[in-house]
PDB file of C-alpha atoms and ligand atoms in Angstrom:
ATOM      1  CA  UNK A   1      79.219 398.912 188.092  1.00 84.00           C
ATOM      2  CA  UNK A   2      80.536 401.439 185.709  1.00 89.00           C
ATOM      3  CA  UNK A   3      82.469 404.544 186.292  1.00 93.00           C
ATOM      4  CA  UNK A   4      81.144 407.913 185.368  1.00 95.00           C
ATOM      5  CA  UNK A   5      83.279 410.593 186.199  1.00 97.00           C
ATOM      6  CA  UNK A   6      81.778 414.440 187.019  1.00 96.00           C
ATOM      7  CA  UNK A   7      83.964 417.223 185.753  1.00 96.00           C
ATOM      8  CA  UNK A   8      83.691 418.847 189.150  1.00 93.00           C
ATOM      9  CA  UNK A   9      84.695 418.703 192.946  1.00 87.00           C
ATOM     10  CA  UNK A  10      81.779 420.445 194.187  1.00 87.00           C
ATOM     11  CA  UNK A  11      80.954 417.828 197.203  1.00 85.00           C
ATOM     12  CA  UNK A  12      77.203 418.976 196.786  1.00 79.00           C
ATOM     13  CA  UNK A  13      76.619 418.400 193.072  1.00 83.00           C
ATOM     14  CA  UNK A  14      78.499 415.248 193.456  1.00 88.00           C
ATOM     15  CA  UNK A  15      75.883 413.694 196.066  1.00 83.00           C
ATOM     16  CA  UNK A  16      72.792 415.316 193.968  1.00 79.00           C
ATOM     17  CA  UNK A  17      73.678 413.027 191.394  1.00 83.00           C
ATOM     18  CA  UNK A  18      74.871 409.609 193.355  1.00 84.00           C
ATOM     19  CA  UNK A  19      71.053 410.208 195.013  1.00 77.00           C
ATOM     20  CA  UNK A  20      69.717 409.850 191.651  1.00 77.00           C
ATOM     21  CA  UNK A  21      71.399 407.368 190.388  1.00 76.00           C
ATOM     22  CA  UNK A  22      70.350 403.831 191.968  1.00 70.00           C
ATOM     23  CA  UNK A  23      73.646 402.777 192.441  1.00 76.00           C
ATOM     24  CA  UNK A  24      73.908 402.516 188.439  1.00 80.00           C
ATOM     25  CA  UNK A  25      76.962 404.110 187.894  1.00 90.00           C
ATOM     26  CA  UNK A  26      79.739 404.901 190.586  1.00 92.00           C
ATOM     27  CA  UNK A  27      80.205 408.679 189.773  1.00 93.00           C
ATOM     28  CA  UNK A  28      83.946 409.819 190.883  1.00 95.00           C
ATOM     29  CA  UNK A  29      85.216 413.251 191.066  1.00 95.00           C
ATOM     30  CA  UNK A  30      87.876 415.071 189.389  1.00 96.00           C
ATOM     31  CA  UNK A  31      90.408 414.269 192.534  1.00 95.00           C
ATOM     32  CA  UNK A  32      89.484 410.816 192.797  1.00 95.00           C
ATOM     33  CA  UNK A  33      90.592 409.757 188.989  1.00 95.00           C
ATOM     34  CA  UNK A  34      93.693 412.461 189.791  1.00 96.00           C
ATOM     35  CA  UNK A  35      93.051 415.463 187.727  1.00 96.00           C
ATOM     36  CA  UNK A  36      94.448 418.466 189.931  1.00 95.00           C
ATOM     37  CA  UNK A  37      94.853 420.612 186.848  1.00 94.00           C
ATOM     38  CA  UNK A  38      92.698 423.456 185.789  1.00 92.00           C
ATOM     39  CA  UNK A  39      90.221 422.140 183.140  1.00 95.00           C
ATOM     40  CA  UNK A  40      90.216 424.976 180.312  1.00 94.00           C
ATOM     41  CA  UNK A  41      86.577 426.704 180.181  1.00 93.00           C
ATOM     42  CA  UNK A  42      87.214 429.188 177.495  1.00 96.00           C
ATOM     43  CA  UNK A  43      84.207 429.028 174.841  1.00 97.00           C
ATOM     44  CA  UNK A  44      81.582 431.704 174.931  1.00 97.00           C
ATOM     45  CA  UNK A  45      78.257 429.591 175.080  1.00 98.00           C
ATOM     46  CA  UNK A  46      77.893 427.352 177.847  1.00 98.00           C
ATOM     47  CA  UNK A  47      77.404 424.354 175.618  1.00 98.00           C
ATOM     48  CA  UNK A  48      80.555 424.833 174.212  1.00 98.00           C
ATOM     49  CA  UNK A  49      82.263 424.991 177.700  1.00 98.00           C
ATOM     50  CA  UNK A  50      80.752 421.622 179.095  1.00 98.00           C
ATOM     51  CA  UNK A  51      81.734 419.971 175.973  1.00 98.00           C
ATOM     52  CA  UNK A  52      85.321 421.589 176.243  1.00 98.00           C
ATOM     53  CA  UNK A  53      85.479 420.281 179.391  1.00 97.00           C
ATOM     54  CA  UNK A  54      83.793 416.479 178.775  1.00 98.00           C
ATOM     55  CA  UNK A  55      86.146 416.461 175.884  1.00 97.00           C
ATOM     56  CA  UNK A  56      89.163 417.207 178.113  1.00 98.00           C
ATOM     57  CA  UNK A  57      88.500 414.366 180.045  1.00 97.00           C
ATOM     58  CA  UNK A  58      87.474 411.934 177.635  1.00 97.00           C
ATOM     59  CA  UNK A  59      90.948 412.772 175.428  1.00 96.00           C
ATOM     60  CA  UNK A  60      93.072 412.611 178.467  1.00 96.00           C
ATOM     61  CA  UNK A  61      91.530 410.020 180.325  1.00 96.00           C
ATOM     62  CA  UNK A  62      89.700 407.753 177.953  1.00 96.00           C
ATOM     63  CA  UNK A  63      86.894 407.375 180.541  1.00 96.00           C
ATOM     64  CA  UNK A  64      82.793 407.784 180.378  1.00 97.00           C
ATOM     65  CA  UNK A  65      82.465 411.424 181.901  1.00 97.00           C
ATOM     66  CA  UNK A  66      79.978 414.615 181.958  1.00 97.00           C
ATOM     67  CA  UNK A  67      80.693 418.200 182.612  1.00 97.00           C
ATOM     68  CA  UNK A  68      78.303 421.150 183.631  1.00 97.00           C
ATOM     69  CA  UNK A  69      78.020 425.010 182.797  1.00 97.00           C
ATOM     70  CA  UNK A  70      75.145 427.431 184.207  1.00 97.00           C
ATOM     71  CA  UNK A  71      74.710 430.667 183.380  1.00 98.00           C
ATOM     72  CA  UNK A  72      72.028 433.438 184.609  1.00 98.00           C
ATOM     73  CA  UNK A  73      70.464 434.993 181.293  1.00 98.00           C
ATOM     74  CA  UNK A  74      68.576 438.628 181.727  1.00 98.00           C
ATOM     75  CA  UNK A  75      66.411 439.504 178.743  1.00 98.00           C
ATOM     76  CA  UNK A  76      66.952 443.138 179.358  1.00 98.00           C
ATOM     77  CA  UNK A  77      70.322 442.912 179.077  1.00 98.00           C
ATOM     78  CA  UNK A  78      70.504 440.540 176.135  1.00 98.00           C
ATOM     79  CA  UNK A  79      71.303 437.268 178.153  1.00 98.00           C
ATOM     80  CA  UNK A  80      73.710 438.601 180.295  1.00 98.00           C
ATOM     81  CA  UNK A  81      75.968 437.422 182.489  1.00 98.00           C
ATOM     82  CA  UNK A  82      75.229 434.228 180.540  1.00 98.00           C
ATOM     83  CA  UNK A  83      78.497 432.103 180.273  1.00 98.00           C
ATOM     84  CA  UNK A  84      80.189 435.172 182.128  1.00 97.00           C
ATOM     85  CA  UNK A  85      77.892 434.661 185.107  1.00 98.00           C
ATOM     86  CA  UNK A  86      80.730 433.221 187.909  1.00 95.00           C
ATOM     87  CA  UNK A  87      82.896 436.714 186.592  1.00 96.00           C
ATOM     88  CA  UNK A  88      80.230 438.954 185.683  1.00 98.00           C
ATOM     89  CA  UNK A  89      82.205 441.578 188.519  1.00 98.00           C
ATOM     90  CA  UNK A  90      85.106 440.525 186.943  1.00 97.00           C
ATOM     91  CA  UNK A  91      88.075 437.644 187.932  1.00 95.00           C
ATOM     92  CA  UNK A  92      87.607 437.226 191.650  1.00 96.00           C
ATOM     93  CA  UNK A  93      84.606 435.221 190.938  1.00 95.00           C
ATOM     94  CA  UNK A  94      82.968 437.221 193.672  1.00 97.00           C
ATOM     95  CA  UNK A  95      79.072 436.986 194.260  1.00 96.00           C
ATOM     96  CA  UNK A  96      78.584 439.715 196.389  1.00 98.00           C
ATOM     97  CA  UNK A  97      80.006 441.791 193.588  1.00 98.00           C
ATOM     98  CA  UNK A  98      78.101 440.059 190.843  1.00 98.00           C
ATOM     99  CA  UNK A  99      75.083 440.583 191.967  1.00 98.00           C
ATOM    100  CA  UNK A 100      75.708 444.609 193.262  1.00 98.00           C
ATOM    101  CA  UNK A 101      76.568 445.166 189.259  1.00 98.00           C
ATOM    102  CA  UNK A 102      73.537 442.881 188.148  1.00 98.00           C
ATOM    103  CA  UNK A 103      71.296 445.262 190.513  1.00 98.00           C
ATOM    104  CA  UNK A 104      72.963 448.459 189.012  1.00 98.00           C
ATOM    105  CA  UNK A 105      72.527 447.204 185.468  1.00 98.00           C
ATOM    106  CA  UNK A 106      68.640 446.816 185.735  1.00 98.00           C
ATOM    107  CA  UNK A 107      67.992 449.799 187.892  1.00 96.00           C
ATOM    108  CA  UNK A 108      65.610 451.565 185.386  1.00 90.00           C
ATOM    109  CA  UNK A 109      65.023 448.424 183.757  1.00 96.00           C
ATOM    110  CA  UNK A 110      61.255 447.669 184.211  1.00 97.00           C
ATOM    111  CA  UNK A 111      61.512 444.183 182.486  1.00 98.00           C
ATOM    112  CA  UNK A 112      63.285 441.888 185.073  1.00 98.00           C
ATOM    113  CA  UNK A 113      63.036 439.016 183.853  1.00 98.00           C
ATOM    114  CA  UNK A 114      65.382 435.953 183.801  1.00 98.00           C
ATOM    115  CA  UNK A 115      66.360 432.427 183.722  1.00 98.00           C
ATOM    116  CA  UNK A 116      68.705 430.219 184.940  1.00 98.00           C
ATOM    117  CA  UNK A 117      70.191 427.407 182.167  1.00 98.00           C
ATOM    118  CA  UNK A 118      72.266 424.709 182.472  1.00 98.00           C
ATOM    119  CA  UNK A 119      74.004 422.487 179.996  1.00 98.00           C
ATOM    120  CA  UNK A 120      75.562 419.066 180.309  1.00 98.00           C
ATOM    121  CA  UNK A 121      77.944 417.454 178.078  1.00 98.00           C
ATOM    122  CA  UNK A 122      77.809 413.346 178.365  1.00 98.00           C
ATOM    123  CA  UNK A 123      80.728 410.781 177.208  1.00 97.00           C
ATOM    124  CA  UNK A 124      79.571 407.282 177.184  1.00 96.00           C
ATOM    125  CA  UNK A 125      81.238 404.714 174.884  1.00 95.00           C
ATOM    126  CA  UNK A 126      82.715 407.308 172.779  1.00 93.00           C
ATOM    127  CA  UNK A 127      79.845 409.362 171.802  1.00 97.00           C
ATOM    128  CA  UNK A 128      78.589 412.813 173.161  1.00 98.00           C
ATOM    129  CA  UNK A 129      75.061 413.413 174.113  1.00 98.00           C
ATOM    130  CA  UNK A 130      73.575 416.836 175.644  1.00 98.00           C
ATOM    131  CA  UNK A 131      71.089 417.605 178.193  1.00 98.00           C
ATOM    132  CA  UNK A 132      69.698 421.109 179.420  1.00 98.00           C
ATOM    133  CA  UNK A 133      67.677 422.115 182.256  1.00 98.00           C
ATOM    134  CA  UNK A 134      66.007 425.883 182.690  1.00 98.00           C
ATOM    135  CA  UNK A 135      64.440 427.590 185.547  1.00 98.00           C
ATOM    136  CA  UNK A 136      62.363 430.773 184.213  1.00 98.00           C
ATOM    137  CA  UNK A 137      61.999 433.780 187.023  1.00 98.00           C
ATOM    138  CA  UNK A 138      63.115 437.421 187.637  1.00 98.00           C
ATOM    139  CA  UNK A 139      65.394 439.347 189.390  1.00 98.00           C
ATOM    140  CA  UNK A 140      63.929 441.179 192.866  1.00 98.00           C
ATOM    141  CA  UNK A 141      65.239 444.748 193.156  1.00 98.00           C
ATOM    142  CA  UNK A 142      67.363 443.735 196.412  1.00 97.00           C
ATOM    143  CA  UNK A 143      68.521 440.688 197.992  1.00 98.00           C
ATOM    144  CA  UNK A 144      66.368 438.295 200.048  1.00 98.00           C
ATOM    145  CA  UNK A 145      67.248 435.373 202.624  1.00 97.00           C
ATOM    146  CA  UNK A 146      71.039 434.108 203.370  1.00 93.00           C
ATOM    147  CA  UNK A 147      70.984 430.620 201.620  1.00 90.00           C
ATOM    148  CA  UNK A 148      72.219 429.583 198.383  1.00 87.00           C
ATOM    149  CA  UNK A 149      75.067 430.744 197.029  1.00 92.00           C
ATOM    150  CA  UNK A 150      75.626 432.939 193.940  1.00 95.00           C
ATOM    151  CA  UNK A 151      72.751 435.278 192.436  1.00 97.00           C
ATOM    152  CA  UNK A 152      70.361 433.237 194.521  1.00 96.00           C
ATOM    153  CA  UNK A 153      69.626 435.937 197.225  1.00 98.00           C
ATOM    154  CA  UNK A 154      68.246 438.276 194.051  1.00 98.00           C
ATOM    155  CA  UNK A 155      66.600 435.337 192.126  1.00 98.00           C
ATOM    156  CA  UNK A 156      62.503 434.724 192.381  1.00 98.00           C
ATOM    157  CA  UNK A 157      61.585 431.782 190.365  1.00 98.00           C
ATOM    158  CA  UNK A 158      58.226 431.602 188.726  1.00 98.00           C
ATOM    159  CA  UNK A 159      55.230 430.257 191.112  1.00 98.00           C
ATOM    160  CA  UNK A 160      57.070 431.505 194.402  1.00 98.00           C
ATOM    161  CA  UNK A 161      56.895 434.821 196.559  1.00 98.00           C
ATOM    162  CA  UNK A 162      60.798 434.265 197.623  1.00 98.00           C
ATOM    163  CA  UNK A 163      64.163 434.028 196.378  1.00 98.00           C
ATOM    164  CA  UNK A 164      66.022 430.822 195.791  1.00 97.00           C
ATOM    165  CA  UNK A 165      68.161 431.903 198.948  1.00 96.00           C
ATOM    166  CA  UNK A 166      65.187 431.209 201.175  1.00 98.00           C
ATOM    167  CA  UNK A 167      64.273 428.281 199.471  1.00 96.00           C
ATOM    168  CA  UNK A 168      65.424 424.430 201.706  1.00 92.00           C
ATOM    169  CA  UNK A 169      68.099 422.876 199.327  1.00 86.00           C
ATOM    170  CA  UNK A 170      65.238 419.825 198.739  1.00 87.00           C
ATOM    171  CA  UNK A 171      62.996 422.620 196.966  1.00 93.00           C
ATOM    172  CA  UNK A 172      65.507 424.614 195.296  1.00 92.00           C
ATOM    173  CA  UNK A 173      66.859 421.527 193.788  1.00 88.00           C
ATOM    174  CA  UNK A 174      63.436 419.675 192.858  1.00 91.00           C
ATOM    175  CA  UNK A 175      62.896 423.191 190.352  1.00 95.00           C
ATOM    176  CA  UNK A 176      66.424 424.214 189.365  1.00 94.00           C
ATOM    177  CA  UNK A 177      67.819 424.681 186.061  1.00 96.00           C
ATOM    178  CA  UNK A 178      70.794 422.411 187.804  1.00 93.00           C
ATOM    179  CA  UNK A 179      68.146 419.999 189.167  1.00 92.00           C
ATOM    180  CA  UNK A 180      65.943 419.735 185.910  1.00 95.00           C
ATOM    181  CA  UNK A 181      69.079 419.109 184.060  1.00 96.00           C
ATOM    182  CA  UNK A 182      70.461 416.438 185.908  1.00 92.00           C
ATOM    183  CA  UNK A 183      67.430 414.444 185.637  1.00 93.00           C
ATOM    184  CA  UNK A 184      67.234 414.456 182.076  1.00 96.00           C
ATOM    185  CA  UNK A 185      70.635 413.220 182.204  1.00 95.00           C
ATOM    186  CA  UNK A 186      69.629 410.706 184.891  1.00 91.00           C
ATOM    187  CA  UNK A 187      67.060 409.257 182.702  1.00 93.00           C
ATOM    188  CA  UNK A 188      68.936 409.060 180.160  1.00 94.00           C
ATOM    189  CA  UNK A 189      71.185 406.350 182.354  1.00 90.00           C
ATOM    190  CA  UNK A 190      68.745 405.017 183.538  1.00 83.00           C
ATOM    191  CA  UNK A 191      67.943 404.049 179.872  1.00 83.00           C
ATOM    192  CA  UNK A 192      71.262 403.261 179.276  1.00 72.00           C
ATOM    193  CA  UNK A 193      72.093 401.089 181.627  1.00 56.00           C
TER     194      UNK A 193
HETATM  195  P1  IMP B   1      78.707 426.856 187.333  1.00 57.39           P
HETATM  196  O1  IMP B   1      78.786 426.608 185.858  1.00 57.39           O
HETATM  197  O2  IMP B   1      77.832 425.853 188.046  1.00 57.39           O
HETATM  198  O3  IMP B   1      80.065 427.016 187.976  1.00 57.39           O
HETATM  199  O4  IMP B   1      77.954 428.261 187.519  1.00 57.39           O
HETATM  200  C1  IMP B   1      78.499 429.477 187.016  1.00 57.39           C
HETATM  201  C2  IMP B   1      78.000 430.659 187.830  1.00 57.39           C
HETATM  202  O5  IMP B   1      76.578 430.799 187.676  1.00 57.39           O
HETATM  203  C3  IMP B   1      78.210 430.515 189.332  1.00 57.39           C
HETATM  204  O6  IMP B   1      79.477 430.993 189.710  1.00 57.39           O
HETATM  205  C4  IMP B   1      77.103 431.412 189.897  1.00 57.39           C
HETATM  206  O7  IMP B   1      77.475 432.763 189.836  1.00 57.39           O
HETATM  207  C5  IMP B   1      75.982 431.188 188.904  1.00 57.39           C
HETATM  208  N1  IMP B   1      75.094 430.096 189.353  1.00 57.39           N
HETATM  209  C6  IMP B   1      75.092 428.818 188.899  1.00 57.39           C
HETATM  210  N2  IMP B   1      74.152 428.093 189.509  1.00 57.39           N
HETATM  211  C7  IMP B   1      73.550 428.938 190.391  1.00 57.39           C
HETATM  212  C8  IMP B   1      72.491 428.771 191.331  1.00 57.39           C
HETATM  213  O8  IMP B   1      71.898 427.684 191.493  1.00 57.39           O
HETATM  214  N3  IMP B   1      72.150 429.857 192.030  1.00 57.39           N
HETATM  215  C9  IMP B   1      72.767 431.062 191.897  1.00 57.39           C
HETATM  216  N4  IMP B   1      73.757 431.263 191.059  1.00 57.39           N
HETATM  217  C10 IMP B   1      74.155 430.217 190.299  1.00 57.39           C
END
């Protein structure tokens, strides 16, 4: 079986994709192949940061790889946060803040809508493919439900009368941007294989 490393450590996305994958590829994490450094993530579109980061690994580690980057784009505010979403409050990378400026921002906004995009970078044999996944919704005037984790409290995806936060993990990842993304990748494997 062949190795496919994910540019990440996030236990969670890790067994998303190793669900997915029919035993096709044995994905490994960032710690298992020994990268403990910080992987630069300093482009300003989030294609450009999961190829920055596929690239790093692929250059440093000569190995078949794929990086993510999501961002949370508001069409009021010109597809902001965007590739700033993690910092939007600025560099503690603190949701609670993020989403208390988001709120401020579209307080006499009456257009709330948003979307949620995500961009993978793939390395196999030496050549660079791309895969994107989008969930379309808008942003509820205060927060709803305690799961999830980032703007997900605020989020309402299209065809539901709740946040993501209040959404089981199953659902929210069978419609997410992060979901829909990593099964175009997936199939693209599967193809490969
Ligand atoms: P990352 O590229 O997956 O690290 O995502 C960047 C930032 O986007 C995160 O720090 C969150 O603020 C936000 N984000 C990404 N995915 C989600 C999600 O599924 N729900 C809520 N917020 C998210």
């Amino acid at each position: 079986m062949k190795d496919l490393v994910f540019a990440t450590n996030n236990a969670h996305k890790v067994e998303e994709v190793r669900n997915k994958l029919n035993g096709l590829f044995s994905i490994r994490t960032l710690s298992e192949i020994g990268c403990t450094e910080e992987i630069p993530e300093t482009s300003d579109t989030l294609q450009g940061n999961a190829s920055q980061k596929s690239h790093y690994l692929h250059d440093k580690y000569h190995c078949n790889c794929f990086a993510d980057d999501t961002g949370l784009e508001v069409e009021a505010l010109d597809g902001a946060p965007g590739v700033f979403s993690a910092r939007y409050a600025g560099p503690a990378k603190d949701s609670e803040a993020n989403i208390d400026k988001l709120l401020a921002e579209l307080k006499n906004k009456s257009n709330r809508r948003a979307r949620f995009r995500t961009v993978i970078s793939l390395f196999l044999e030496d050549k660079e493919y791309f895969f994107e996944g989008i969930v379309t919704g808008t942003i509820l005037t205060e927060r709803h439900g305690n799961g999830g984790f980032g703007y997900d409290p605020v989020f309402q995806p299209d065809g539901y009368d709740c946040s993501f936060s209040e959404l089981t993990m199953e659902e929210k990842n069978s419609i997410s941007h992060r979901g829909r993304a990593v099964e175009e990748l997936i199939k693209f494997l599967n193809g490969a294989k």
